[in-house]
Short mmCIF file of C-alpha atoms in Angstrom, two decimals:
data_model
loop_
_atom_site.label_atom_id
_atom_site.label_comp_id
_atom_site.label_asym_id
_atom_site.label_seq_id
_atom_site.Cartn_x
_atom_site.Cartn_y
_atom_site.Cartn_z
CA MET A 11 9.00 -36.64 -132.75
CA THR A 12 7.73 -40.15 -133.40
CA TYR A 13 6.26 -41.97 -130.41
CA THR A 14 8.41 -44.91 -129.28
CA GLY A 15 7.02 -45.71 -125.81
CA GLU A 16 10.59 -45.81 -124.50
CA VAL A 17 10.76 -43.65 -121.37
CA GLU A 18 13.07 -43.52 -118.37
CA VAL A 19 12.82 -42.07 -114.89
CA GLY A 20 13.86 -38.42 -114.95
CA GLY A 21 13.52 -38.27 -118.72
CA PRO A 22 10.84 -36.69 -120.87
CA ALA A 23 7.38 -38.11 -121.35
CA ASP A 24 6.42 -39.66 -124.68
CA VAL A 25 3.21 -38.53 -126.35
CA GLN A 26 0.99 -39.82 -129.13
CA VAL A 27 -2.53 -39.18 -130.37
CA ALA A 28 -4.71 -42.24 -130.98
CA GLY A 29 -8.02 -41.27 -132.48
CA ASP A 30 -9.61 -38.83 -130.05
CA LEU A 31 -7.27 -39.72 -127.19
CA MET A 32 -3.89 -38.19 -126.41
CA ILE A 33 -1.71 -40.71 -124.54
CA THR A 34 1.21 -39.40 -122.47
CA LYS A 35 3.55 -42.00 -121.01
CA VAL A 36 6.06 -41.25 -118.25
CA ALA A 37 8.33 -43.38 -116.05
CA VAL A 38 8.49 -42.64 -112.32
CA GLY A 39 9.91 -44.03 -109.09
CA GLU A 40 12.55 -46.50 -108.00
CA MET A 41 10.76 -49.40 -109.71
CA ASN A 42 10.57 -47.64 -113.06
CA ASN A 43 6.79 -47.60 -113.14
CA ASN A 44 4.85 -46.32 -116.11
CA ALA A 45 2.03 -43.85 -115.61
CA TYR A 46 -0.29 -42.86 -118.44
CA LEU A 47 -2.15 -39.56 -118.70
CA LEU A 48 -5.07 -39.81 -121.13
CA ARG A 49 -6.64 -36.64 -122.52
CA CYS A 50 -9.71 -36.45 -124.72
CA VAL A 51 -8.75 -34.10 -127.55
CA LEU A 52 -12.39 -33.10 -128.07
CA THR A 53 -13.34 -32.20 -124.49
CA GLY A 54 -10.02 -31.79 -122.69
CA GLU A 55 -11.03 -34.21 -119.92
CA GLN A 56 -8.06 -36.04 -118.41
CA VAL A 57 -7.71 -39.42 -116.68
CA LEU A 58 -4.54 -40.86 -115.12
CA ILE A 59 -3.74 -44.57 -115.13
CA ASP A 60 -1.60 -45.49 -112.08
CA ALA A 61 -0.44 -42.61 -109.90
CA ALA A 62 2.63 -44.70 -109.28
CA ASN A 63 5.14 -42.31 -107.76
CA ASP A 64 6.64 -38.80 -107.97
CA HIS A 65 3.49 -36.74 -107.58
CA GLU A 66 5.25 -33.57 -108.72
CA THR A 67 6.02 -35.10 -112.11
CA LEU A 68 2.46 -36.36 -112.46
CA LEU A 69 0.92 -33.07 -111.38
CA GLY A 70 3.16 -31.28 -113.85
CA LEU A 71 1.83 -33.46 -116.65
CA ILE A 72 -1.76 -32.87 -115.54
CA GLY A 73 -1.15 -29.12 -115.54
CA THR A 74 -4.08 -26.73 -115.22
CA GLY A 75 -6.51 -28.86 -117.20
CA GLY A 76 -7.81 -30.73 -114.16
CA LEU A 77 -8.07 -34.45 -113.58
CA ALA A 78 -11.40 -36.25 -113.70
CA ARG A 79 -10.29 -39.58 -112.27
CA VAL A 80 -7.37 -41.85 -111.45
CA ILE A 81 -7.58 -45.52 -112.40
CA THR A 82 -5.38 -47.93 -110.43
CA THR A 83 -4.65 -51.16 -112.29
CA HIS A 84 -3.95 -53.20 -109.16
CA ARG A 85 -3.21 -53.09 -105.45
CA HIS A 86 0.61 -53.25 -105.36
CA GLY A 87 2.15 -50.25 -103.64
CA ASP A 88 4.52 -49.25 -106.43
CA HIS A 89 1.46 -48.39 -108.54
CA TRP A 90 -0.19 -46.02 -106.06
CA GLN A 91 2.48 -44.24 -104.02
CA ALA A 92 1.44 -40.86 -105.43
CA LEU A 93 -2.29 -41.60 -105.43
CA ALA A 94 -3.27 -39.88 -102.18
CA THR A 95 -1.43 -36.67 -103.05
CA VAL A 96 -2.70 -36.55 -106.63
CA VAL A 97 -6.28 -37.05 -105.46
CA GLU A 98 -5.88 -34.45 -102.71
CA ARG A 99 -4.44 -31.86 -105.12
CA THR A 100 -6.87 -32.46 -107.99
CA GLY A 101 -10.08 -33.71 -106.40
CA ALA A 102 -10.10 -36.58 -108.90
CA GLU A 103 -12.41 -39.56 -108.54
CA THR A 104 -10.78 -42.95 -108.03
CA VAL A 105 -11.39 -46.17 -109.95
CA ALA A 106 -10.08 -49.68 -109.20
CA GLY A 107 -10.96 -53.33 -109.58
CA GLU A 108 -13.55 -54.52 -107.07
CA ASP A 109 -11.25 -57.12 -105.51
CA ASP A 110 -8.28 -54.77 -105.06
CA ALA A 111 -10.11 -51.60 -104.04
CA ASP A 112 -9.94 -52.16 -100.28
CA GLU A 113 -6.13 -52.38 -100.43
CA LEU A 114 -5.62 -48.85 -101.77
CA PRO A 115 -4.67 -45.92 -99.52
CA VAL A 116 -7.70 -43.79 -100.47
CA PRO A 117 -11.41 -44.53 -100.72
CA VAL A 118 -12.35 -45.82 -104.16
CA THR A 119 -15.16 -43.88 -105.80
CA THR A 120 -15.94 -46.49 -108.45
CA ARG A 121 -15.27 -50.21 -108.07
CA VAL A 122 -15.28 -51.98 -111.40
CA ARG A 123 -15.54 -55.45 -112.88
CA THR A 124 -15.30 -56.82 -116.41
CA GLY A 125 -17.52 -54.94 -118.83
CA ALA A 126 -17.56 -51.64 -116.95
CA ARG A 127 -16.82 -48.50 -118.94
CA VAL A 128 -14.71 -45.58 -117.71
CA ARG A 129 -15.13 -42.30 -119.54
CA VAL A 130 -12.34 -40.03 -120.76
CA GLY A 131 -14.39 -37.20 -122.20
CA SER A 132 -15.91 -38.48 -125.45
CA CYS A 133 -13.78 -41.65 -125.27
CA GLU A 134 -14.25 -44.70 -123.10
CA LEU A 135 -12.12 -47.43 -121.63
CA GLU A 136 -13.48 -50.95 -121.26
CA VAL A 137 -12.53 -52.79 -118.06
CA ILE A 138 -11.29 -56.37 -118.34
CA GLU A 139 -10.47 -58.30 -115.15
CA VAL A 140 -7.25 -60.29 -115.65
CA VAL A 141 -6.66 -62.15 -112.41
CA GLY A 142 -3.50 -63.75 -111.07
CA HIS A 143 -0.94 -61.03 -110.47
CA THR A 144 -3.43 -59.77 -107.89
CA PRO A 145 -7.05 -60.78 -107.26
CA GLY A 146 -8.41 -57.50 -108.63
CA SER A 147 -6.04 -56.62 -111.49
CA ILE A 148 -7.70 -54.87 -114.41
CA VAL A 149 -6.76 -54.19 -118.02
CA LEU A 150 -8.20 -51.13 -119.78
CA ALA A 151 -9.03 -51.27 -123.48
CA TYR A 152 -9.47 -48.24 -125.75
CA ASP A 153 -10.75 -48.94 -129.27
CA ASP A 154 -9.73 -45.92 -131.30
CA PRO A 155 -11.71 -44.73 -134.36
CA ASP A 156 -8.92 -45.94 -136.67
CA GLY A 157 -9.60 -49.53 -135.60
CA ILE A 158 -6.58 -50.01 -133.35
CA VAL A 159 -7.11 -51.28 -129.80
CA HIS A 160 -4.88 -49.92 -127.06
CA LEU A 161 -4.52 -52.04 -123.90
CA PHE A 162 -3.22 -50.65 -120.62
CA THR A 163 -2.24 -53.89 -118.91
CA GLY A 164 -0.75 -52.92 -115.55
CA ASP A 165 1.43 -55.83 -114.43
CA SER A 166 -0.66 -58.55 -116.08
CA LEU A 167 1.10 -58.55 -119.46
CA PHE A 168 4.56 -57.38 -120.52
CA PRO A 169 6.87 -57.80 -123.49
CA GLY A 170 8.15 -61.33 -122.95
CA GLY A 171 5.56 -62.71 -120.57
CA VAL A 172 2.79 -62.35 -118.07
CA GLY A 173 3.20 -60.66 -114.70
CA LYS A 174 4.77 -62.17 -111.61
CA THR A 175 2.74 -64.69 -109.64
CA TRP A 176 3.36 -66.38 -106.30
CA SER A 177 1.91 -69.85 -106.81
CA PRO A 178 1.31 -72.33 -109.65
CA GLU A 179 -2.41 -71.76 -109.18
CA ASP A 180 -2.07 -67.99 -109.62
CA PHE A 181 0.09 -68.47 -112.70
CA ALA A 182 -2.47 -70.83 -114.25
CA THR A 183 -5.23 -68.31 -113.59
CA LEU A 184 -3.22 -65.46 -115.09
CA ILE A 185 -2.05 -67.24 -118.24
CA ASP A 186 -5.58 -68.58 -118.79
CA ASP A 187 -7.08 -65.10 -118.44
CA VAL A 188 -4.47 -63.50 -120.69
CA GLU A 189 -5.06 -66.11 -123.41
CA ALA A 190 -8.85 -66.13 -123.20
CA LYS A 191 -9.60 -62.47 -122.51
CA ILE A 192 -6.78 -60.76 -124.40
CA PHE A 193 -5.12 -62.89 -127.10
CA ALA A 194 -8.26 -64.76 -128.15
CA ARG A 195 -10.21 -61.54 -128.51
CA PHE A 196 -7.90 -58.87 -129.92
CA ASP A 197 -5.93 -58.69 -133.17
CA ASP A 198 -2.17 -58.74 -133.63
CA ASP A 199 -1.99 -54.96 -134.21
CA THR A 200 -3.37 -54.34 -130.70
CA ARG A 201 -0.94 -52.18 -128.77
CA VAL A 202 0.07 -53.04 -125.21
CA TYR A 203 1.09 -50.44 -122.63
CA PRO A 204 2.45 -52.23 -119.54
CA GLY A 205 3.03 -51.05 -115.99
CA HIS A 206 6.81 -51.17 -116.43
CA GLY A 207 9.09 -51.03 -119.45
CA ASN A 208 8.50 -50.67 -123.17
CA ASP A 209 5.31 -51.09 -125.13
CA THR A 210 4.63 -54.10 -127.34
CA THR A 211 1.91 -55.56 -129.57
CA LEU A 212 -0.09 -58.73 -129.29
CA GLY A 213 1.37 -59.84 -132.60
CA ALA A 214 4.89 -59.67 -131.20
CA GLU A 215 3.94 -61.71 -128.12
CA ARG A 216 1.44 -64.22 -129.49
CA PRO A 217 4.01 -66.72 -130.86
CA HIS A 218 5.44 -67.15 -127.35
CA LEU A 219 2.28 -68.06 -125.44
CA ALA A 220 3.02 -71.79 -125.40
CA GLU A 221 6.58 -71.07 -124.25
CA TRP A 222 5.31 -68.94 -121.36
CA ARG A 223 2.89 -71.62 -120.28
CA ALA A 224 5.56 -74.34 -120.44
CA ARG A 225 8.09 -72.39 -118.39
CA GLY A 226 5.50 -71.51 -115.73
CA TRP A 227 6.20 -67.78 -115.45
#
């Protein structure tokens, strides 16, 4: 089956291999959150991005291979409702942005800022702070050996726009960060895996940046 990135709650996960990383995407919970299980194909080490909901589904994906760590993209509750149970069952370490870490329901093992690296076996994810949706939102970038960058954006970037903000100042911060730290740096073939909904690419979204800024959301 060809990976599409189109998943729905209660439906099957979608799986692809990108370089040395297997990416499994699943939708969980009432808010149709995406969770991503990353597995290094060389070492078998696994890392989960956003233990959003439905711990049984997530634990089923993790299986018997163990879980090294859970990365939470930001503080909003729909992205961590299963976190405590997943950590309790697996003993996984926890990773979150420095400015959101205190708002999570479990102690955070590793607090990160821009430039930090999070290992997934032989692979690594680069942390990029993209502020505005929350003060400590992070994007995770994986540069695969084939030259394609994969961005796990949480709720900072979606198909069709940036994430929700609650003031003009927060929106300005978010759109500025997305333009400067994401679009100005990465190529059009960069793949985007958001916290809700379908995947996209920077090439598909780039022509609309001025429109997003003008509309203010």
